JSON list of C-alpha atoms and ligand atoms in Angstrom, two decimals:
[
{"chain": "P", "resi": 1269, "resn": "UNK", "atom": "CA", "xyz": [39.75, 63.69, -48.80]},
{"chain": "P", "resi": 1270, "resn": "UNK", "atom": "CA", "xyz": [43.23, 63.68, -50.31]},
{"chain": "P", "resi": 1271, "resn": "UNK", "atom": "CA", "xyz": [44.75, 62.89, -46.92]},
{"chain": "P", "resi": 1272, "resn": "UNK", "atom": "CA", "xyz": [43.20, 59.45, -47.36]},
{"chain": "P", "resi": 1273, "resn": "UNK", "atom": "CA", "xyz": [45.63, 58.84, -50.19]},
{"chain": "P", "resi": 1274, "resn": "UNK", "atom": "CA", "xyz": [48.40, 58.62, -47.61]},
{"chain": "P", "resi": 1275, "resn": "UNK", "atom": "CA", "xyz": [46.55, 55.91, -45.74]},
{"chain": "P", "resi": 1276, "resn": "UNK", "atom": "CA", "xyz": [45.21, 54.02, -48.74]},
{"chain": "P", "resi": 1277, "resn": "UNK", "atom": "CA", "xyz": [47.22, 52.65, -51.63]},
{"chain": "P", "resi": 1278, "resn": "UNK", "atom": "CA", "xyz": [45.74, 53.08, -55.10]},
{"chain": "P", "resi": 1279, "resn": "UNK", "atom": "CA", "xyz": [44.42, 50.20, -57.16]},
{"chain": "P", "resi": 1280, "resn": "UNK", "atom": "CA", "xyz": [44.26, 50.32, -60.95]},
{"chain": "P", "resi": 1281, "resn": "UNK", "atom": "CA", "xyz": [40.97, 49.09, -62.41]},
{"chain": "P", "resi": 1282, "resn": "UNK", "atom": "CA", "xyz": [39.92, 48.46, -66.02]},
{"chain": "P", "resi": 1283, "resn": "UNK", "atom": "CA", "xyz": [36.15, 48.85, -66.40]},
{"chain": "P", "resi": 1284, "resn": "UNK", "atom": "CA", "xyz": [34.37, 47.67, -69.54]},
{"chain": "P", "resi": 1285, "resn": "UNK", "atom": "CA", "xyz": [30.69, 47.73, -68.64]},
{"chain": "P", "resi": 1286, "resn": "UNK", "atom": "CA", "xyz": [28.21, 49.73, -66.62]},
{"chain": "P", "resi": 1287, "resn": "UNK", "atom": "CA", "xyz": [30.94, 51.47, -64.61]},
{"chain": "P", "resi": 1288, "resn": "UNK", "atom": "CA", "xyz": [32.20, 53.45, -67.62]},
{"chain": "P", "resi": 1289, "resn": "UNK", "atom": "CA", "xyz": [31.41, 57.13, -68.15]},
{"chain": "P", "resi": 1290, "resn": "UNK", "atom": "CA", "xyz": [27.77, 57.69, -69.21]},
{"chain": "P", "resi": 1291, "resn": "UNK", "atom": "CA", "xyz": [26.85, 54.12, -68.26]},
{"chain": "P", "resi": 1292, "resn": "UNK", "atom": "CA", "xyz": [24.30, 53.17, -65.55]},
{"chain": "P", "resi": 1293, "resn": "UNK", "atom": "CA", "xyz": [26.69, 52.51, -62.62]},
{"chain": "P", "resi": 1294, "resn": "UNK", "atom": "CA", "xyz": [29.22, 55.26, -63.26]},
{"chain": "P", "resi": 1295, "resn": "UNK", "atom": "CA", "xyz": [27.62, 57.44, -60.57]},
{"chain": "P", "resi": 1296, "resn": "UNK", "atom": "CA", "xyz": [29.08, 55.07, -57.99]},
{"chain": "P", "resi": 1297, "resn": "UNK", "atom": "CA", "xyz": [32.61, 56.00, -59.08]},
{"chain": "P", "resi": 1298, "resn": "UNK", "atom": "CA", "xyz": [31.82, 59.72, -59.17]},
{"chain": "P", "resi": 1299, "resn": "UNK", "atom": "CA", "xyz": [30.43, 59.75, -55.63]},
{"chain": "P", "resi": 1300, "resn": "UNK", "atom": "CA", "xyz": [33.28, 60.89, -53.37]},
{"chain": "P", "resi": 1301, "resn": "UNK", "atom": "CA", "xyz": [31.40, 59.41, -50.40]},
{"chain": "P", "resi": 1302, "resn": "UNK", "atom": "CA", "xyz": [32.46, 56.04, -51.82]},
{"chain": "P", "resi": 1303, "resn": "UNK", "atom": "CA", "xyz": [36.13, 57.02, -51.95]},
{"chain": "P", "resi": 1304, "resn": "UNK", "atom": "CA", "xyz": [38.53, 58.28, -54.56]},
{"chain": "P", "resi": 1305, "resn": "UNK", "atom": "CA", "xyz": [38.57, 57.47, -58.30]},
{"chain": "P", "resi": 1306, "resn": "UNK", "atom": "CA", "xyz": [40.72, 59.13, -60.95]},
{"chain": "P", "resi": 1307, "resn": "UNK", "atom": "CA", "xyz": [40.12, 58.55, -64.66]},
{"chain": "P", "resi": 1308, "resn": "UNK", "atom": "CA", "xyz": [43.46, 57.79, -66.36]},
{"chain": "P", "resi": 1309, "resn": "UNK", "atom": "CA", "xyz": [42.37, 57.12, -69.92]},
{"chain": "P", "resi": 1310, "resn": "UNK", "atom": "CA", "xyz": [41.02, 54.56, -72.32]},
{"chain": "P", "resi": 1311, "resn": "UNK", "atom": "CA", "xyz": [41.98, 50.93, -72.00]},
{"chain": "P", "resi": 1312, "resn": "UNK", "atom": "CA", "xyz": [42.20, 47.90, -74.23]},
{"chain": "P", "resi": 1313, "resn": "UNK", "atom": "CA", "xyz": [42.82, 44.30, -73.23]},
{"chain": "P", "resi": 1314, "resn": "UNK", "atom": "CA", "xyz": [45.96, 42.62, -74.55]},
{"chain": "P", "resi": 1315, "resn": "UNK", "atom": "CA", "xyz": [44.13, 39.29, -74.72]},
{"chain": "P", "resi": 1316, "resn": "UNK", "atom": "CA", "xyz": [40.86, 38.54, -76.52]},
{"chain": "P", "resi": 1317, "resn": "UNK", "atom": "CA", "xyz": [37.89, 37.79, -74.28]},
{"chain": "P", "resi": 1318, "resn": "UNK", "atom": "CA", "xyz": [34.17, 37.35, -74.94]},
{"chain": "P", "resi": 1319, "resn": "UNK", "atom": "CA", "xyz": [32.23, 40.47, -73.87]},
{"chain": "P", "resi": 1320, "resn": "UNK", "atom": "CA", "xyz": [28.57, 39.47, -73.79]},
{"chain": "P", "resi": 1321, "resn": "UNK", "atom": "CA", "xyz": [25.27, 40.88, -72.53]},
{"chain": "P", "resi": 1322, "resn": "UNK", "atom": "CA", "xyz": [23.18, 38.32, -70.68]},
{"chain": "P", "resi": 1323, "resn": "UNK", "atom": "CA", "xyz": [20.28, 37.54, -68.31]},
{"chain": "P", "resi": 1324, "resn": "UNK", "atom": "CA", "xyz": [16.88, 39.18, -68.42]},
{"chain": "P", "resi": 1325, "resn": "UNK", "atom": "CA", "xyz": [18.58, 42.19, -66.81]},
{"chain": "P", "resi": 1326, "resn": "UNK", "atom": "CA", "xyz": [20.94, 42.68, -69.78]},
{"chain": "P", "resi": 1327, "resn": "UNK", "atom": "CA", "xyz": [24.12, 42.63, -67.72]},
{"chain": "P", "resi": 1328, "resn": "UNK", "atom": "CA", "xyz": [27.52, 42.93, -69.46]},
{"chain": "P", "resi": 1329, "resn": "UNK", "atom": "CA", "xyz": [29.98, 40.16, -68.63]},
{"chain": "P", "resi": 1330, "resn": "UNK", "atom": "CA", "xyz": [33.58, 39.64, -69.63]},
{"chain": "P", "resi": 1331, "resn": "UNK", "atom": "CA", "xyz": [33.96, 35.87, -69.72]},
{"chain": "P", "resi": 1332, "resn": "UNK", "atom": "CA", "xyz": [37.20, 34.33, -68.49]},
{"chain": "P", "resi": 1333, "resn": "UNK", "atom": "CA", "xyz": [37.89, 32.52, -71.73]},
{"chain": "P", "resi": 1334, "resn": "UNK", "atom": "CA", "xyz": [41.14, 33.95, -73.14]},
{"chain": "P", "resi": 1335, "resn": "UNK", "atom": "CA", "xyz": [41.75, 33.98, -76.90]},
{"chain": "P", "resi": 1336, "resn": "UNK", "atom": "CA", "xyz": [38.03, 34.02, -77.68]},
{"chain": "P", "resi": 1337, "resn": "UNK", "atom": "CA", "xyz": [36.09, 37.11, -78.75]},
{"chain": "P", "resi": 1338, "resn": "UNK", "atom": "CA", "xyz": [37.71, 40.53, -79.07]},
{"chain": "P", "resi": 1339, "resn": "UNK", "atom": "CA", "xyz": [40.36, 42.82, -77.67]},
{"chain": "P", "resi": 1340, "resn": "UNK", "atom": "CA", "xyz": [37.94, 44.73, -75.48]},
{"chain": "P", "resi": 1341, "resn": "UNK", "atom": "CA", "xyz": [37.87, 48.50, -74.94]},
{"chain": "P", "resi": 1342, "resn": "UNK", "atom": "CA", "xyz": [37.21, 50.08, -71.57]},
{"chain": "P", "resi": 1343, "resn": "UNK", "atom": "CA", "xyz": [38.34, 52.82, -69.21]},
{"chain": "P", "resi": 1344, "resn": "UNK", "atom": "CA", "xyz": [41.13, 52.78, -66.65]},
{"chain": "P", "resi": 1345, "resn": "UNK", "atom": "CA", "xyz": [40.94, 54.34, -63.18]},
{"chain": "P", "resi": 1346, "resn": "UNK", "atom": "CA", "xyz": [43.06, 54.54, -60.10]},
{"chain": "P", "resi": 1347, "resn": "UNK", "atom": "CA", "xyz": [40.83, 54.01, -57.07]},
{"chain": "P", "resi": 1348, "resn": "UNK", "atom": "CA", "xyz": [41.49, 53.93, -53.34]},
{"chain": "P", "resi": 1349, "resn": "UNK", "atom": "CA", "xyz": [40.68, 50.97, -51.10]},
{"chain": "P", "resi": 1350, "resn": "UNK", "atom": "CA", "xyz": [37.28, 52.36, -50.10]},
{"chain": "P", "resi": 1351, "resn": "UNK", "atom": "CA", "xyz": [36.20, 52.71, -53.71]},
{"chain": "P", "resi": 1352, "resn": "UNK", "atom": "CA", "xyz": [37.55, 49.26, -54.59]},
{"chain": "P", "resi": 1353, "resn": "UNK", "atom": "CA", "xyz": [35.45, 47.84, -51.77]},
{"chain": "P", "resi": 1354, "resn": "UNK", "atom": "CA", "xyz": [32.33, 49.50, -53.20]},
{"chain": "P", "resi": 1355, "resn": "UNK", "atom": "CA", "xyz": [33.11, 48.15, -56.67]},
{"chain": "P", "resi": 1356, "resn": "UNK", "atom": "CA", "xyz": [33.63, 44.67, -55.21]},
{"chain": "P", "resi": 1357, "resn": "UNK", "atom": "CA", "xyz": [30.24, 44.94, -53.49]},
{"chain": "P", "resi": 1358, "resn": "UNK", "atom": "CA", "xyz": [28.51, 45.99, -56.70]},
{"chain": "P", "resi": 1359, "resn": "UNK", "atom": "CA", "xyz": [30.09, 43.19, -58.72]},
{"chain": "P", "resi": 1360, "resn": "UNK", "atom": "CA", "xyz": [29.71, 40.68, -55.87]},
{"chain": "P", "resi": 1361, "resn": "UNK", "atom": "CA", "xyz": [33.39, 39.79, -56.02]},
{"chain": "P", "resi": 1362, "resn": "UNK", "atom": "CA", "xyz": [34.42, 37.05, -55.52]},
{"chain": "P", "resi": 1363, "resn": "UNK", "atom": "CA", "xyz": [31.05, 35.21, -55.33]},
{"chain": "P", "resi": 1364, "resn": "UNK", "atom": "CA", "xyz": [29.81, 36.21, -58.78]},
{"chain": "P", "resi": 1365, "resn": "UNK", "atom": "CA", "xyz": [32.26, 38.27, -60.79]},
{"chain": "P", "resi": 1366, "resn": "UNK", "atom": "CA", "xyz": [35.87, 37.70, -59.84]},
{"chain": "P", "resi": 1367, "resn": "UNK", "atom": "CA", "xyz": [38.49, 40.36, -60.37]},
{"chain": "P", "resi": 1368, "resn": "UNK", "atom": "CA", "xyz": [41.93, 39.36, -61.52]},
{"chain": "P", "resi": 1369, "resn": "UNK", "atom": "CA", "xyz": [44.90, 41.53, -62.41]},
{"chain": "P", "resi": 1370, "resn": "UNK", "atom": "CA", "xyz": [45.68, 41.61, -66.12]},
{"chain": "P", "resi": 1371, "resn": "UNK", "atom": "CA", "xyz": [48.06, 43.42, -68.45]},
{"chain": "P", "resi": 1372, "resn": "UNK", "atom": "CA", "xyz": [46.14, 46.06, -70.41]},
{"chain": "P", "resi": 1373, "resn": "UNK", "atom": "CA", "xyz": [46.94, 49.00, -72.69]},
{"chain": "P", "resi": 1374, "resn": "UNK", "atom": "CA", "xyz": [46.33, 52.55, -71.44]},
{"chain": "P", "resi": 1375, "resn": "UNK", "atom": "CA", "xyz": [45.99, 55.55, -73.79]},
{"chain": "P", "resi": 1376, "resn": "UNK", "atom": "CA", "xyz": [45.01, 59.12, -73.08]},
{"chain": "P", "resi": 1377, "resn": "UNK", "atom": "CA", "xyz": [41.76, 60.17, -74.76]},
{"chain": "P", "resi": 1378, "resn": "UNK", "atom": "CA", "xyz": [43.60, 62.81, -76.78]},
{"chain": "P", "resi": 1379, "resn": "UNK", "atom": "CA", "xyz": [46.08, 60.26, -78.11]},
{"chain": "P", "resi": 1380, "resn": "UNK", "atom": "CA", "xyz": [43.24, 57.95, -79.06]},
{"chain": "P", "resi": 1381, "resn": "UNK", "atom": "CA", "xyz": [41.73, 60.68, -81.26]},
{"chain": "P", "resi": 1382, "resn": "UNK", "atom": "CA", "xyz": [44.92, 60.94, -83.32]},
{"chain": "P", "resi": 1383, "resn": "UNK", "atom": "CA", "xyz": [45.44, 59.02, -86.56]},
{"chain": "P", "resi": 1384, "resn": "UNK", "atom": "CA", "xyz": [47.67, 56.52, -84.83]},
{"chain": "P", "resi": 1385, "resn": "UNK", "atom": "CA", "xyz": [46.56, 53.10, -83.67]},
{"chain": "P", "resi": 1386, "resn": "UNK", "atom": "CA", "xyz": [45.69, 52.40, -80.05]},
{"chain": "P", "resi": 1387, "resn": "UNK", "atom": "CA", "xyz": [48.81, 50.26, -79.79]},
{"chain": "P", "resi": 1388, "resn": "UNK", "atom": "CA", "xyz": [51.00, 53.14, -81.02]},
{"chain": "P", "resi": 1389, "resn": "UNK", "atom": "CA", "xyz": [49.71, 55.67, -78.51]},
{"chain": "P", "resi": 1390, "resn": "UNK", "atom": "CA", "xyz": [49.29, 53.44, -75.47]},
{"chain": "P", "resi": 1391, "resn": "UNK", "atom": "CA", "xyz": [51.46, 52.05, -72.73]},
{"chain": "P", "resi": 1392, "resn": "UNK", "atom": "CA", "xyz": [51.17, 48.72, -71.01]},
{"chain": "P", "resi": 1393, "resn": "UNK", "atom": "CA", "xyz": [50.01, 48.56, -67.39]},
{"chain": "P", "resi": 1394, "resn": "UNK", "atom": "CA", "xyz": [48.42, 46.14, -64.95]},
{"chain": "P", "resi": 1395, "resn": "UNK", "atom": "CA", "xyz": [44.82, 46.58, -63.86]},
{"chain": "P", "resi": 1396, "resn": "UNK", "atom": "CA", "xyz": [42.04, 44.68, -62.11]},
{"chain": "P", "resi": 1397, "resn": "UNK", "atom": "CA", "xyz": [39.23, 43.42, -64.34]},
{"chain": "P", "resi": 1398, "resn": "UNK", "atom": "CA", "xyz": [35.90, 41.94, -63.20]},
{"chain": "P", "resi": 1399, "resn": "UNK", "atom": "CA", "xyz": [35.38, 38.64, -65.04]},
{"chain": "P", "resi": 1400, "resn": "UNK", "atom": "CA", "xyz": [32.76, 35.96, -64.90]},
{"chain": "P", "resi": 1401, "resn": "UNK", "atom": "CA", "xyz": [35.13, 33.06, -64.12]},
{"chain": "P", "resi": 1402, "resn": "UNK", "atom": "CA", "xyz": [32.68, 30.21, -64.70]},
{"chain": "P", "resi": 1403, "resn": "UNK", "atom": "CA", "xyz": [29.70, 30.36, -67.02]},
{"chain": "P", "resi": 1404, "resn": "UNK", "atom": "CA", "xyz": [27.28, 28.38, -69.16]},
{"chain": "P", "resi": 1405, "resn": "UNK", "atom": "CA", "xyz": [28.86, 27.56, -72.50]},
{"chain": "P", "resi": 1406, "resn": "UNK", "atom": "CA", "xyz": [25.69, 28.81, -74.24]},
{"chain": "P", "resi": 1407, "resn": "UNK", "atom": "CA", "xyz": [26.87, 32.34, -73.42]},
{"chain": "P", "resi": 1408, "resn": "UNK", "atom": "CA", "xyz": [29.45, 31.88, -76.17]},
{"chain": "P", "resi": 1409, "resn": "UNK", "atom": "CA", "xyz": [26.72, 31.46, -78.81]},
{"chain": "P", "resi": 1410, "resn": "UNK", "atom": "CA", "xyz": [25.59, 35.09, -78.74]},
{"chain": "P", "resi": 1411, "resn": "UNK", "atom": "CA", "xyz": [27.16, 38.35, -79.91]},
{"chain": "P", "resi": 1412, "resn": "UNK", "atom": "CA", "xyz": [30.64, 39.16, -78.60]},
{"chain": "P", "resi": 1413, "resn": "UNK", "atom": "CA", "xyz": [31.17, 42.92, -78.40]},
{"chain": "P", "resi": 1414, "resn": "UNK", "atom": "CA", "xyz": [34.35, 45.01, -78.71]},
{"chain": "P", "resi": 1415, "resn": "UNK", "atom": "CA", "xyz": [33.03, 47.58, -76.29]},
{"chain": "P", "resi": 1416, "resn": "UNK", "atom": "CA", "xyz": [29.91, 48.01, -74.18]},
{"chain": "P", "resi": 1417, "resn": "UNK", "atom": "CA", "xyz": [27.29, 50.70, -74.37]},
{"chain": "P", "resi": 1418, "resn": "UNK", "atom": "CA", "xyz": [23.91, 50.51, -72.66]},
{"chain": "P", "resi": 1419, "resn": "UNK", "atom": "CA", "xyz": [22.55, 52.58, -75.54]},
{"chain": "P", "resi": 1420, "resn": "UNK", "atom": "CA", "xyz": [23.99, 50.39, -78.28]},
{"chain": "P", "resi": 1421, "resn": "UNK", "atom": "CA", "xyz": [22.08, 49.31, -81.37]},
{"chain": "P", "resi": 1422, "resn": "UNK", "atom": "CA", "xyz": [21.59, 45.92, -79.64]},
{"chain": "P", "resi": 1423, "resn": "UNK", "atom": "CA", "xyz": [18.73, 47.55, -77.73]},
{"chain": "P", "resi": 1424, "resn": "UNK", "atom": "CA", "xyz": [19.49, 45.53, -74.60]},
{"chain": "P", "resi": 1425, "resn": "UNK", "atom": "CA", "xyz": [18.81, 48.04, -71.84]},
{"chain": "P", "resi": 1426, "resn": "UNK", "atom": "CA", "xyz": [20.49, 47.31, -68.51]},
{"chain": "P", "resi": 1427, "resn": "UNK", "atom": "CA", "xyz": [18.18, 46.80, -65.56]},
{"chain": "P", "resi": 1428, "resn": "UNK", "atom": "CA", "xyz": [19.61, 48.47, -62.48]},
{"chain": "P", "resi": 1429, "resn": "UNK", "atom": "CA", "xyz": [19.89, 46.51, -59.25]},
{"chain": "P", "resi": 1430, "resn": "UNK", "atom": "CA", "xyz": [17.37, 48.52, -57.29]},
{"chain": "P", "resi": 1431, "resn": "UNK", "atom": "CA", "xyz": [14.55, 47.72, -59.73]},
{"chain": "P", "resi": 1432, "resn": "UNK", "atom": "CA", "xyz": [15.21, 43.99, -59.93]},
{"chain": "P", "resi": 1433, "resn": "UNK", "atom": "CA", "xyz": [12.91, 41.28, -58.66]},
{"chain": "P", "resi": 1434, "resn": "UNK", "atom": "CA", "xyz": [14.49, 40.11, -55.39]},
{"chain": "P", "resi": 1435, "resn": "UNK", "atom": "CA", "xyz": [12.80, 36.70, -55.69]},
{"chain": "P", "resi": 1436, "resn": "UNK", "atom": "CA", "xyz": [14.41, 36.04, -59.07]},
{"chain": "P", "resi": 1437, "resn": "UNK", "atom": "CA", "xyz": [17.98, 34.68, -59.20]},
{"chain": "P", "resi": 1438, "resn": "UNK", "atom": "CA", "xyz": [19.43, 35.90, -62.51]},
{"chain": "P", "resi": 1439, "resn": "UNK", "atom": "CA", "xyz": [22.76, 34.22, -61.70]},
{"chain": "P", "resi": 1440, "resn": "UNK", "atom": "CA", "xyz": [21.17, 30.89, -62.64]},
{"chain": "P", "resi": 1441, "resn": "UNK", "atom": "CA", "xyz": [20.94, 32.14, -66.21]},
{"chain": "P", "resi": 1442, "resn": "UNK", "atom": "CA", "xyz": [24.70, 32.39, -66.55]},
{"chain": "P", "resi": 1443, "resn": "UNK", "atom": "CA", "xyz": [26.26, 30.01, -63.99]},
{"chain": "Q", "resi": 455, "resn": "PCA", "atom": "N1", "xyz": [30.53, 46.59, -64.26]},
{"chain": "Q", "resi": 455, "resn": "PCA", "atom": "C1", "xyz": [31.90, 46.20, -64.29]},
{"chain": "Q", "resi": 455, "resn": "PCA", "atom": "C2", "xyz": [31.88, 44.79, -64.72]},
{"chain": "Q", "resi": 455, "resn": "PCA", "atom": "C3", "xyz": [30.65, 44.66, -65.51]},
{"chain": "Q", "resi": 455, "resn": "PCA", "atom": "C4", "xyz": [29.84, 45.85, -65.16]},
{"chain": "Q", "resi": 455, "resn": "PCA", "atom": "O1", "xyz": [28.77, 46.16, -65.60]},
{"chain": "Q", "resi": 455, "resn": "PCA", "atom": "C5", "xyz": [32.63, 47.06, -65.28]},
{"chain": "Q", "resi": 455, "resn": "PCA", "atom": "O2", "xyz": [32.07, 48.05, -65.79]},
{"chain": "Q", "resi": 455, "resn": "PCA", "atom": "O3", "xyz": [33.80, 46.76, -65.59]}
]
């Protein structure tokens, strides 16, 4: 498996939604059949963006509207090209979500637990983020989160892809 690292460059990804640890799509990143993924630490955006939960499937979206919403927390991984391809398939990049490379802060989990601020214990790095580039402006009327959890007090449980109604186009709710 590691020999693939010689063939495949690594790509740094900031995940903020269902791909995080303990969230519904994290299994995809843990499955070595999909490629390689190494957890580097916690991440925080250096620009405010709206993080919303939308559609009847309760999908988290980071909206490409800088300087609106919050500095959003997530997790940062280095992944190989095979894994990146799987992530792109899941997020339907670039037809639905679109990933762009952004400057983010990276902190080890241990450092985050100290008394210091995230900014004090983190370093700046570039990472790919899956955004919704174009969206209905009504999405900005709802709650904007600082971080995503499927089990949050919002009660908006994510509906996984395999149980969705194939005749229903949820994209119409947000595009
Ligand atoms: N998965 C991607 C984008 C939104 C989602 O649920 C992520 O976790 O970053």
